[in-house]
Tab-separated table of C-alpha atoms and ligand atoms in Angstrom:
chain	number	residue	atom	x	y	z
H	1	MET	CA	10.777	-24.282	-16.458
H	2	ASN	CA	10.176	-24.149	-12.573
H	3	ASP	CA	8.366	-27.306	-11.314
H	4	LEU	CA	6.630	-25.003	-8.586
H	5	THR	CA	3.300	-23.277	-9.981
H	6	MET	CA	0.434	-21.610	-8.572
H	7	PRO	CA	-2.967	-23.022	-8.705
H	8	LYS	CA	-5.293	-22.221	-11.578
H	9	ASP	CA	-7.497	-19.910	-9.731
H	10	PHE	CA	-4.508	-17.697	-8.341
H	11	LEU	CA	-4.929	-14.021	-8.798
H	12	TRP	CA	-2.066	-12.757	-10.872
H	13	GLY	CA	-2.362	-8.947	-10.681
H	14	SER	CA	-1.265	-5.375	-10.492
H	15	ALA	CA	-2.065	-2.566	-8.539
H	16	SER	CA	-2.580	1.120	-8.513
H	17	ALA	CA	-4.028	4.053	-6.425
H	18	ALA	CA	-6.588	6.809	-7.460
H	19	TYR	CA	-4.308	9.822	-6.825
H	20	GLN	CA	-1.504	8.283	-8.502
H	21	ILE	CA	-3.073	7.365	-11.908
H	22	GLU	CA	-6.371	9.157	-12.433
H	23	GLY	CA	-5.772	12.943	-13.076
H	24	ALA	CA	-8.854	14.787	-13.538
H	25	HIS	CA	-8.595	16.223	-10.114
H	26	ASP	CA	-11.566	18.566	-10.339
H	27	LYS	CA	-13.772	16.768	-13.034
H	28	ASP	CA	-17.353	15.712	-12.808
H	29	GLY	CA	-18.056	16.910	-9.423
H	30	LYS	CA	-15.001	15.431	-7.523
H	31	GLY	CA	-14.237	17.275	-4.283
H	32	ILE	CA	-10.852	18.394	-2.929
H	33	SER	CA	-8.738	15.865	-1.223
H	34	ASN	CA	-5.963	16.516	1.384
H	35	TRP	CA	-3.343	15.427	-1.514
H	36	ASP	CA	-4.844	17.957	-3.809
H	37	GLU	CA	-4.031	20.547	-1.201
H	38	PHE	CA	-0.694	19.148	0.174
H	39	VAL	CA	1.139	18.933	-3.217
H	40	GLN	CA	0.468	22.698	-3.374
H	41	ILE	CA	2.846	23.284	-0.578
H	42	PRO	CA	6.501	24.267	-1.930
H	43	GLY	CA	8.929	21.652	-1.113
H	44	LYS	CA	6.618	18.781	-0.371
H	45	THR	CA	7.079	16.679	-3.497
H	46	PHE	CA	9.943	16.085	-5.906
H	47	LYS	CA	10.016	18.939	-8.216
H	48	GLY	CA	6.531	20.076	-7.143
H	49	THR	CA	4.869	17.119	-8.884
H	50	THR	CA	1.047	16.810	-8.572
H	51	GLY	CA	-1.578	14.342	-9.414
H	52	ASP	CA	-3.508	17.041	-11.260
H	53	VAL	CA	-3.214	14.972	-14.515
H	54	ALA	CA	-1.325	12.105	-13.177
H	55	VAL	CA	-1.233	9.485	-16.066
H	56	ASP	CA	-4.836	10.491	-17.142
H	57	HIS	CA	-6.199	7.074	-16.206
H	58	TYR	CA	-9.493	8.806	-15.511
H	59	ASN	CA	-10.046	9.325	-19.472
H	60	ARG	CA	-7.836	6.323	-20.700
H	61	PHE	CA	-8.916	3.575	-18.229
H	62	LYS	CA	-10.463	1.472	-21.083
H	63	GLU	CA	-7.105	1.629	-23.047
H	64	ASP	CA	-5.272	0.670	-19.863
H	65	ILE	CA	-7.514	-2.282	-19.043
H	66	ALA	CA	-7.518	-3.672	-22.473
H	67	LEU	CA	-3.693	-3.649	-22.095
H	68	MET	CA	-4.358	-5.582	-18.816
H	69	ALA	CA	-6.468	-8.079	-20.732
H	70	GLU	CA	-3.931	-8.529	-23.467
H	71	MET	CA	-1.599	-9.471	-20.740
H	72	GLY	CA	-3.943	-11.893	-19.193
H	73	LEU	CA	-4.157	-10.190	-15.824
H	74	LYS	CA	-6.534	-12.137	-13.424
H	75	THR	CA	-7.002	-9.178	-10.958
H	76	TYR	CA	-6.697	-5.389	-10.946
H	77	ARG	CA	-6.553	-3.612	-7.585
H	78	PHE	CA	-7.363	-0.005	-7.702
H	79	SER	CA	-8.553	2.469	-5.095
H	80	ILE	CA	-11.527	4.627	-5.122
H	81	ALA	CA	-11.176	8.440	-4.513
H	82	TRP	CA	-13.554	9.250	-1.574
H	83	THR	CA	-13.936	12.680	-2.878
H	84	ARG	CA	-15.635	11.427	-6.184
H	85	ILE	CA	-18.104	9.573	-4.334
H	86	PHE	CA	-18.861	12.117	-1.435
H	87	PRO	CA	-17.193	15.362	-2.651
H	88	GLU	CA	-17.521	16.693	0.952
H	89	GLY	CA	-16.663	13.420	2.618
H	90	LYS	CA	-20.340	12.693	3.482
H	91	GLY	CA	-23.823	14.019	2.637
H	92	ALA	CA	-24.790	14.143	-0.921
H	93	VAL	CA	-23.487	11.381	-3.417
H	94	ASN	CA	-21.782	12.255	-6.643
H	95	GLU	CA	-23.542	10.006	-9.013
H	96	ALA	CA	-20.942	10.732	-11.775
H	97	GLY	CA	-18.207	9.308	-9.281
H	98	VAL	CA	-20.011	6.212	-8.595
H	99	ALA	CA	-20.510	5.892	-12.435
H	100	PHE	CA	-17.078	6.257	-12.980
H	101	TYR	CA	-15.991	3.388	-10.800
H	102	GLU	CA	-18.673	1.185	-12.024
H	103	ALA	CA	-17.403	1.678	-15.476
H	104	ILE	CA	-13.950	0.597	-14.363
H	105	ILE	CA	-15.449	-2.500	-12.673
H	106	ASP	CA	-17.588	-3.325	-15.662
H	107	GLU	CA	-14.761	-3.085	-17.837
H	108	CYS	CA	-12.513	-5.456	-15.722
H	109	LEU	CA	-15.504	-8.012	-15.729
H	110	LYS	CA	-15.694	-7.745	-19.493
H	111	TYR	CA	-12.371	-9.379	-19.697
H	112	GLY	CA	-12.743	-11.802	-16.676
H	113	ILE	CA	-10.368	-9.575	-14.611
H	114	GLU	CA	-11.297	-9.767	-10.879
H	115	PRO	CA	-11.607	-6.233	-9.488
H	116	MET	CA	-10.024	-5.819	-6.046
H	117	VAL	CA	-11.084	-2.365	-4.511
H	118	THR	CA	-9.116	-0.410	-2.027
H	119	LEU	CA	-11.365	1.968	-0.096
H	120	TYR	CA	-8.727	4.266	1.398
H	121	HIS	CA	-5.419	4.991	-0.350
H	122	TRP	CA	-4.479	8.138	1.352
H	123	ASP	CA	-6.783	10.645	-0.468
H	124	LEU	CA	-9.080	12.211	2.289
H	125	PRO	CA	-11.842	14.551	1.545
H	126	GLN	CA	-10.299	17.755	2.551
H	127	ARG	CA	-13.659	19.068	4.032
H	128	LEU	CA	-13.344	16.377	6.873
H	129	GLU	CA	-9.954	17.644	7.487
H	130	ARG	CA	-11.247	21.100	7.682
H	131	ASP	CA	-14.223	20.297	9.780
H	132	TYR	CA	-12.814	18.187	12.508
H	133	GLY	CA	-9.063	17.284	11.683
H	134	GLY	CA	-9.805	14.172	9.601
H	135	TRP	CA	-8.357	11.126	11.253
H	136	GLU	CA	-7.479	13.101	14.409
H	137	SER	CA	-11.269	12.968	15.457
H	138	PRO	CA	-13.464	9.954	16.199
H	139	GLU	CA	-15.937	11.435	14.049
H	140	ILE	CA	-14.276	10.163	11.122
H	141	ILE	CA	-15.120	6.554	12.101
H	142	GLU	CA	-18.671	6.966	11.317
H	143	ASP	CA	-18.076	8.954	8.069
H	144	PHE	CA	-15.578	6.236	6.806
H	145	VAL	CA	-18.104	3.573	7.554
H	146	ASN	CA	-20.984	5.306	5.657
H	147	TYR	CA	-18.682	5.801	2.682
H	148	ALA	CA	-17.692	2.048	2.923
H	149	THR	CA	-21.136	0.906	3.219
H	150	TYR	CA	-22.276	2.847	0.235
H	151	LEU	CA	-19.681	1.291	-1.818
H	152	PHE	CA	-20.343	-2.304	-0.559
H	153	LYS	CA	-24.148	-1.800	-1.604
H	154	ALA	CA	-23.353	-0.117	-4.889
H	155	TYR	CA	-20.932	-2.691	-6.236
H	156	LYS	CA	-22.385	-5.689	-4.421
H	157	GLY	CA	-22.407	-8.797	-6.961
H	158	LYS	CA	-19.613	-7.247	-9.061
H	159	VAL	CA	-16.684	-6.741	-6.578
H	160	LYS	CA	-15.858	-9.648	-4.222
H	161	TYR	CA	-12.499	-8.538	-3.034
H	162	TRP	CA	-12.036	-5.368	-0.674
H	163	ILE	CA	-9.253	-3.801	1.072
H	164	THR	CA	-10.196	-1.138	3.667
H	165	ILE	CA	-7.024	0.785	4.346
H	166	ASN	CA	-3.742	0.857	2.410
H	167	GLU	CA	-0.607	1.138	4.614
H	168	GLN	CA	-2.036	2.419	7.665
H	169	ASN	CA	1.622	2.395	9.087
H	170	ILE	CA	3.028	4.578	6.320
H	171	PHE	CA	0.461	7.359	5.921
H	172	THR	CA	0.059	7.827	9.886
H	173	ASP	CA	3.790	7.870	10.084
H	174	PHE	CA	4.417	10.382	7.257
H	175	GLY	CA	1.409	12.520	8.262
H	176	TRP	CA	2.122	12.935	12.247
H	177	MET	CA	5.463	12.000	12.703
H	178	THR	CA	7.743	12.849	9.850
H	179	ALA	CA	5.544	15.713	8.244
H	180	MET	CA	6.158	14.238	4.591
H	181	HIS	CA	2.442	13.331	4.051
H	182	PRO	CA	-0.697	15.404	4.761
H	183	PRO	CA	-1.535	16.681	7.231
H	184	GLY	CA	2.127	17.252	7.623
H	185	LYS	CA	2.714	17.322	11.378
H	186	PHE	CA	5.997	16.682	12.935
H	187	ASN	CA	6.866	14.482	15.932
H	188	GLU	CA	3.098	14.138	17.436
H	189	GLU	CA	3.648	10.819	18.974
H	190	ALA	CA	0.622	10.851	21.166
H	191	LEU	CA	-1.580	12.054	18.268
H	192	TYR	CA	-0.123	9.591	15.858
H	193	TYR	CA	-1.048	6.607	18.099
H	194	LYS	CA	-4.511	8.360	18.665
H	195	VAL	CA	-4.932	8.670	14.711
H	196	ASN	CA	-4.062	5.124	14.382
H	197	HIS	CA	-6.438	4.021	16.780
H	198	HIS	CA	-9.152	5.885	14.935
H	199	VAL	CA	-8.058	4.165	11.716
H	200	PHE	CA	-8.259	0.634	13.367
H	201	LEU	CA	-11.781	1.455	14.583
H	202	ALA	CA	-12.820	2.607	11.079
H	203	HIS	CA	-11.275	-0.470	9.470
H	204	ALA	CA	-13.005	-2.677	12.059
H	205	LYS	CA	-16.493	-1.166	11.841
H	206	ALA	CA	-16.216	-1.323	7.955
H	207	VAL	CA	-15.413	-5.042	8.022
H	208	ILE	CA	-18.187	-5.619	10.380
H	209	ALA	CA	-20.828	-3.733	8.058
H	210	PHE	CA	-19.163	-5.586	5.294
H	211	LYS	CA	-19.947	-9.101	6.512
H	212	LYS	CA	-23.813	-7.963	6.857
H	213	ILE	CA	-23.838	-6.807	3.289
H	214	MET	CA	-21.575	-9.428	1.652
H	215	PRO	CA	-21.123	-12.515	3.884
H	216	ASP	CA	-19.251	-14.341	0.954
H	217	GLY	CA	-17.083	-11.398	0.123
H	218	LYS	CA	-13.347	-11.286	1.064
H	219	ILE	CA	-12.071	-8.151	3.142
H	220	GLY	CA	-8.777	-7.308	4.816
H	221	ALA	CA	-6.239	-4.487	5.157
H	222	SER	CA	-3.045	-4.040	3.285
H	223	PHE	CA	-0.088	-3.477	5.633
H	224	ALA	CA	3.379	-2.148	4.430
H	225	TYR	CA	5.460	-5.027	6.058
H	226	SER	CA	9.170	-4.942	6.299
H	227	PRO	CA	10.008	-8.421	8.148
H	228	SER	CA	13.177	-7.652	10.198
H	229	TYR	CA	16.521	-9.599	10.740
H	230	ALA	CA	18.682	-8.774	13.683
H	231	VAL	CA	22.222	-7.716	12.736
H	232	ASP	CA	23.718	-10.498	14.487
H	233	CYS	CA	23.320	-12.661	17.653
H	234	GLN	CA	24.169	-10.206	20.314
H	235	PRO	CA	21.189	-10.517	22.921
H	236	LYS	CA	20.871	-6.647	22.723
H	237	ASN	CA	20.366	-6.769	19.053
H	238	ALA	CA	17.966	-9.891	19.449
H	239	MET	CA	16.081	-7.617	21.943
H	240	ALA	CA	16.016	-4.803	19.562
H	241	LYS	CA	14.562	-7.040	16.772
H	242	ILE	CA	11.661	-8.183	19.010
H	243	ASP	CA	10.971	-4.449	20.024
H	244	TYR	CA	11.183	-3.419	16.501
H	245	ASP	CA	8.566	-6.074	15.366
H	246	ASN	CA	6.246	-5.285	18.317
H	247	LEU	CA	6.361	-1.477	17.559
H	248	LYS	CA	6.742	-1.425	13.866
H	249	ASN	CA	4.962	-4.668	12.393
H	250	PHE	CA	2.786	-6.641	15.159
H	251	TRP	CA	1.362	-3.209	16.370
H	252	TRP	CA	-0.781	-3.193	13.061
H	253	MET	CA	-1.019	-6.827	12.092
H	254	ASP	CA	-1.914	-8.026	15.833
H	255	VAL	CA	-4.853	-5.537	15.538
H	256	TYR	CA	-6.088	-6.884	12.016
H	257	ALA	CA	-5.601	-10.323	13.175
H	258	TYR	CA	-6.205	-10.535	16.868
H	259	GLY	CA	-8.013	-7.321	17.721
H	260	ARG	CA	-5.637	-6.078	20.297
H	261	TYR	CA	-2.256	-4.383	20.532
H	262	PRO	CA	0.992	-6.403	21.324
H	263	LYS	CA	1.400	-6.013	25.157
H	264	ASN	CA	4.983	-5.288	25.342
H	265	ALA	CA	4.819	-2.434	22.916
H	266	TYR	CA	1.677	-1.217	24.661
H	267	ASN	CA	3.415	-1.056	27.831
H	268	TYR	CA	6.343	0.674	26.391
H	269	LEU	CA	3.911	3.296	24.949
H	270	VAL	CA	2.207	3.792	28.422
H	271	LYS	CA	5.588	4.422	29.985
H	272	GLN	CA	6.418	7.050	27.357
H	273	GLY	CA	2.897	8.579	27.764
H	274	VAL	CA	1.777	8.234	24.411
H	275	ALA	CA	-0.317	4.837	24.436
H	276	PRO	CA	-3.917	5.240	22.876
H	277	ILE	CA	-6.790	4.754	25.214
H	278	VAL	CA	-8.809	1.576	24.449
H	279	THR	CA	-12.351	1.414	25.677
H	280	GLU	CA	-13.989	-2.021	26.352
H	281	THR	CA	-16.548	-1.385	23.643
H	282	GLU	CA	-13.754	-0.586	21.173
H	283	GLN	CA	-11.828	-3.644	22.227
H	284	ALA	CA	-14.880	-5.803	21.508
H	285	THR	CA	-15.262	-4.104	18.025
H	286	LEU	CA	-11.490	-4.726	17.298
H	287	LYS	CA	-11.894	-8.326	18.463
H	288	GLU	CA	-15.146	-9.092	16.404
H	289	ALA	CA	-13.512	-7.558	13.072
H	290	ALA	CA	-10.423	-9.570	13.658
H	291	ARG	CA	-12.653	-12.662	13.634
H	292	LEU	CA	-14.272	-11.602	10.526
H	293	ILE	CA	-11.290	-10.638	8.364
H	294	ASP	CA	-10.475	-12.948	5.396
H	295	PHE	CA	-6.783	-12.208	4.537
H	296	MET	CA	-3.759	-10.290	5.398
H	297	GLY	CA	-2.895	-7.872	2.612
H	298	VAL	CA	0.884	-7.328	2.339
H	299	ASN	CA	2.698	-4.527	0.593
H	300	TYR	CA	6.127	-5.928	0.378
H	301	TYR	CA	9.003	-3.763	-0.876
H	302	GLN	CA	11.853	-4.476	1.539
H	303	SER	CA	13.053	-5.988	4.752
H	304	ALA	CA	14.670	-4.233	7.566
H	305	ALA	CA	18.089	-4.908	9.510
H	306	VAL	CA	17.727	-4.164	13.221
H	307	GLU	CA	20.400	-3.181	15.684
H	308	TYR	CA	20.265	-1.770	19.314
H	309	ASN	CA	20.282	1.875	19.363
H	310	PRO	CA	21.812	3.748	22.049
H	311	ILE	CA	19.623	6.395	23.782
H	312	ASP	CA	21.730	9.283	22.051
H	313	GLY	CA	21.680	7.419	18.800
H	314	VAL	CA	19.851	8.085	15.602
H	315	THR	CA	16.413	9.496	15.538
H	316	ARG	CA	13.363	8.651	13.220
H	317	PHE	CA	13.967	11.709	11.321
H	318	GLY	CA	16.820	11.143	8.955
H	319	GLU	CA	16.785	12.275	5.279
H	320	MET	CA	14.710	9.993	2.774
H	321	ASN	CA	16.259	9.612	-0.603
H	322	THR	CA	13.491	10.977	-2.952
H	323	THR	CA	15.859	11.835	-5.715
H	324	GLY	CA	17.160	8.309	-6.900
H	325	LYS	CA	20.628	9.524	-5.988
H	326	LYS	CA	21.952	6.281	-4.391
H	327	GLY	CA	23.392	6.474	-0.878
H	328	THR	CA	21.537	9.850	0.212
H	329	GLY	CA	19.005	8.117	2.480
H	330	GLN	CA	19.892	8.146	6.256
H	331	VAL	CA	19.810	5.546	8.805
H	332	THR	CA	16.819	6.127	11.181
H	333	GLY	CA	15.624	4.483	14.622
H	334	LEU	CA	14.129	4.867	17.848
H	335	PRO	CA	16.523	6.015	20.556
H	336	GLY	CA	17.252	3.470	23.307
H	337	VAL	CA	15.399	0.813	21.250
H	338	TYR	CA	16.458	-0.019	17.782
H	339	LYS	CA	17.762	1.351	14.353
H	340	ASN	CA	17.917	0.157	11.080
H	341	PRO	CA	21.241	0.040	9.557
H	342	SER	CA	22.135	-0.984	5.928
H	343	ASN	CA	22.077	-4.694	5.158
H	344	PRO	CA	25.695	-5.556	4.054
H	345	TYR	CA	24.442	-8.821	2.232
H	346	LEU	CA	21.828	-6.940	0.162
H	347	GLU	CA	21.686	-4.696	-2.931
H	348	THR	CA	19.604	-1.602	-2.855
H	349	THR	CA	17.784	0.365	-5.768
H	350	ASP	CA	18.561	3.984	-6.754
H	351	TRP	CA	16.261	5.140	-4.024
H	352	ASP	CA	18.099	3.057	-1.410
H	353	TRP	CA	15.332	0.458	-0.822
H	354	VAL	CA	16.821	-2.898	0.113
H	355	ILE	CA	16.364	-5.541	-2.504
H	356	ASP	CA	15.445	-8.785	-0.639
H	357	PRO	CA	13.401	-11.515	-2.410
H	358	SER	CA	13.714	-13.864	0.502
H	359	GLY	CA	12.026	-11.270	2.478
H	360	LEU	CA	8.863	-11.952	0.719
H	361	ARG	CA	8.836	-15.736	1.679
H	362	TYR	CA	9.932	-14.768	5.466
H	363	ALA	CA	6.961	-12.437	5.563
H	364	CYS	CA	4.668	-14.983	4.407
H	365	LYS	CA	5.965	-17.606	6.705
H	366	GLU	CA	5.838	-15.197	9.738
H	367	ILE	CA	2.045	-14.301	8.843
H	368	THR	CA	1.446	-17.949	8.458
H	369	SER	CA	2.833	-18.974	11.679
H	370	ARG	CA	1.639	-16.169	13.719
H	371	TYR	CA	-1.983	-15.549	12.279
H	372	ASP	CA	-2.826	-18.460	10.286
H	373	LEU	CA	-4.391	-16.275	7.576
H	374	PRO	CA	-4.427	-16.333	3.893
H	375	ILE	CA	-2.272	-13.775	2.256
H	376	VAL	CA	-2.984	-11.409	-0.505
H	377	ILE	CA	0.265	-9.617	-1.794
H	378	SER	CA	-1.345	-6.257	-2.765
H	379	GLU	CA	2.002	-4.666	-3.780
H	380	ASN	CA	5.426	-5.511	-4.628
H	381	GLY	CA	7.593	-4.049	-7.356
H	382	LEU	CA	10.763	-2.015	-8.158
H	383	GLY	CA	10.999	1.611	-8.660
H	384	ALA	CA	13.753	2.596	-11.368
H	385	PHE	CA	14.880	4.831	-14.001
H	386	ASP	CA	13.524	3.508	-17.318
H	387	GLN	CA	14.725	4.706	-20.814
H	388	LYS	CA	12.505	4.581	-24.030
H	389	THR	CA	14.680	3.799	-27.053
H	390	ALA	CA	14.281	5.775	-30.288
H	391	ASP	CA	12.154	2.805	-31.568
H	392	ASN	CA	9.996	2.990	-28.438
H	393	GLN	CA	11.170	-0.065	-26.575
H	394	ILE	CA	11.905	-0.153	-22.953
H	395	HIS	CA	14.432	-2.987	-21.991
H	396	ASP	CA	13.668	-3.247	-18.073
H	397	SER	CA	15.650	-6.403	-17.527
H	398	TYR	CA	16.364	-5.234	-13.903
H	399	ARG	CA	12.547	-5.206	-13.180
H	400	ILE	CA	12.199	-8.548	-14.632
H	401	ALA	CA	15.075	-9.953	-12.517
H	402	TYR	CA	13.448	-8.291	-9.435
H	403	LEU	CA	9.997	-9.634	-9.971
H	404	ASN	CA	11.422	-13.031	-11.139
H	405	ALA	CA	13.340	-13.180	-7.853
H	406	HIS	CA	10.269	-12.436	-5.628
H	407	LEU	CA	8.055	-14.651	-7.350
H	408	LYS	CA	10.561	-17.532	-7.014
H	409	GLU	CA	10.276	-16.972	-3.250
H	410	LEU	CA	6.291	-16.479	-3.210
H	411	LEU	CA	6.266	-19.978	-5.029
H	412	LYS	CA	8.575	-21.541	-2.366
H	413	ALA	CA	6.425	-19.832	0.296
H	414	VAL	CA	3.212	-21.634	-1.175
H	415	ASP	CA	5.288	-24.867	-1.436
H	416	GLU	CA	6.212	-24.348	2.181
H	417	GLY	CA	2.646	-24.262	3.417
H	418	CYS	CA	1.577	-20.538	3.014
H	419	GLU	CA	-2.072	-19.963	1.640
H	420	VAL	CA	-1.393	-17.012	-1.001
H	421	TRP	CA	-4.286	-15.921	-2.943
H	422	ALA	CA	-3.101	-13.052	-5.127
H	423	TYR	CA	0.132	-11.295	-6.198
H	424	CYS	CA	-0.348	-7.848	-7.341
H	425	THR	CA	2.663	-5.987	-8.751
H	426	TRP	CA	3.112	-2.351	-8.056
H	427	SER	CA	2.150	-1.056	-10.659
H	428	PHE	CA	0.644	-2.010	-14.205
H	429	THR	CA	1.239	1.482	-15.981
H	430	ASP	CA	3.764	4.081	-14.724
H	431	LEU	CA	2.194	6.670	-12.388
H	432	LEU	CA	3.145	9.184	-9.909
H	433	SER	CA	5.177	8.153	-6.910
H	434	TRP	CA	3.812	10.253	-4.101
H	435	LEU	CA	7.222	12.108	-3.105
H	436	ASN	CA	9.499	10.905	-5.973
H	437	GLY	CA	7.918	12.356	-8.960
H	438	TYR	CA	7.310	10.485	-12.346
H	439	GLN	CA	10.927	9.557	-12.828
H	440	LYS	CA	10.734	6.670	-10.447
H	441	ARG	CA	8.789	4.264	-12.481
H	442	TYR	CA	7.103	0.966	-11.499
H	443	GLY	CA	5.025	-0.195	-14.518
H	444	PHE	CA	4.693	-2.852	-16.974
H	445	VAL	CA	3.532	-0.099	-19.445
H	446	TYR	CA	5.579	2.876	-19.894
H	447	VAL	CA	3.741	6.186	-19.850
H	448	ASP	CA	5.294	9.041	-21.877
H	449	ARG	CA	5.421	11.714	-19.181
H	450	ASP	CA	7.903	13.326	-16.822
H	451	GLU	CA	7.871	15.841	-14.108
H	452	GLU	CA	6.877	18.674	-16.864
H	453	GLY	CA	4.272	16.556	-18.542
H	454	GLY	CA	4.271	14.620	-21.879
H	455	ASN	CA	1.903	13.104	-24.430
H	456	LEU	CA	0.785	10.218	-22.008
H	457	ASN	CA	1.021	7.688	-24.774
H	458	ARG	CA	1.440	4.114	-23.507
H	459	TYR	CA	4.098	1.741	-24.604
H	460	LYS	CA	4.653	-1.997	-23.291
H	461	LYS	CA	8.026	-2.634	-21.529
H	462	ASP	CA	9.978	-5.963	-21.996
H	463	SER	CA	8.522	-6.930	-18.692
H	464	PHE	CA	5.058	-6.711	-19.985
H	465	TYR	CA	5.649	-9.749	-22.195
H	466	TRP	CA	7.642	-11.479	-19.241
H	467	TYR	CA	4.745	-11.310	-16.825
H	468	LYS	CA	2.391	-12.393	-19.700
H	469	GLU	CA	4.417	-15.668	-19.814
H	470	VAL	CA	4.455	-15.772	-16.076
H	471	ILE	CA	0.702	-15.734	-15.875
H	472	ALA	CA	0.066	-17.961	-18.966
H	473	THR	CA	2.162	-20.775	-17.334
H	474	ASP	CA	0.898	-20.397	-13.645
H	475	GLY	CA	4.279	-19.238	-12.672
H	476	ALA	CA	6.189	-22.231	-14.184
H	477	SER	CA	8.291	-19.795	-16.412
H	478	VAL	CA	9.583	-18.183	-13.344
H	479	GLU	CA	13.364	-18.924	-13.383
M	501	BGP	C1	3.339	2.010	-1.315
M	501	BGP	C2	2.168	2.689	-1.593
M	501	BGP	C3	2.063	2.936	-3.032
M	501	BGP	C4	3.161	3.204	-3.906
M	501	BGP	C5	4.337	2.329	-3.356
M	501	BGP	C6	5.661	2.733	-4.155
M	501	BGP	O1	3.881	2.466	-0.041
M	501	BGP	O2	0.997	2.053	-1.156
M	501	BGP	O3	1.029	4.014	-3.241
M	501	BGP	O4	3.579	4.511	-3.942
M	501	BGP	O5	4.535	2.349	-2.043
M	501	BGP	O6	6.245	3.704	-3.269
M	501	BGP	P1	6.973	5.019	-3.751
M	501	BGP	O7	6.093	5.543	-4.754
M	501	BGP	O8	7.511	5.839	-2.570
M	501	BGP	O9	8.370	4.339	-4.472
């Protein structure tokens, strides 16, 4: 037994996202999202997988939440599909969609599970994309705030924890730089920063609206944080690290926490001719929201090694490993600034993601010293190939080892003075991985389906029982 534990009210949780689990893509009045359309483009997803059926959580949420209760989960983080609430992004409300999420919330509350709601986990109403280019237009800010405000009012008194935006850094990078997510644009750097600016303002205005409706509620954004290590102490590599942090990490977290962009990065982007324009009113809005947010949400999967990248060095557009064939991912970077080589001290997953438990503690300490904010770990987990045996067992000892090692570091982070409110694993059931199909599994609960389909039955993996014990002992069973 470990002598470090989490406080009694610690939110042991698990997370999901609407498009990745629900299915029922055209049921009960739901509108069409950017993802519903994007997955139809040949070559965009692994073996053409879609979330049309996903793992059918839409019809099986009671079974899934009963399993969460059996495990003893304290919080369930899920996202709301904007298109179920406002099928056209704005205008008429779809009551069936509002009722669907209310049923999920009530089911959680019935078992004493705290619902944690993400407003935007990447599925944008296609109508807004068509009408004005979605996030490319400032028009989206008001539509997002209306959508958010509607939900704050609808679920006030039932939902205390809210996440505005999931991984703004990822969906904008994939959407406007590498063309891997909708709207599938390539190397549109100025637009990428403009889009981000709109997302920041939408987040900020939603936070301000939230505090008027639920002054005691808790709100923040979830950032995909890869803390960085310079490959060595050569000054040019140390410089590459600080540039990487300013451009790839603080660019987002500083706006959430301070309401302003990091100066050196902004200056660099001005020289490149791609910096977003910030008006005085916008600046004030960002600062006001920064004063109001309650926590920094962190999705932690891996750290990044950083090295100086010559001007004729690697670009941002290397191949990403979406097949699970180890070693097929390529090194990427920003010419003249930094690159992210592999870290010789760390193992990787089959999808070439670095496994670095101590990076989680590093991330918490950086946030604590830089922002002095409470932390919600809104995602952490291992994507792996799992095998179901003939007698329906799933022996995922590698997942237990991964989560155990990360939790150990999180316990140490708390012991070292970080205020951590929640830890949500990704994910509770297996689900669709956006670009990697169904074969990259993350859940405590195995779902019997693959790229072609399946019967969707649920089976508890070994990790299910392991996490149950962790929760029951407040973390003392972490080895
Ligand atoms: C995060 C997303 C999740 C989830 C997870 C695992 O970036 O917020 O939605 O997909 O990563 O990533 P992947 O599915 O690519 O393995």
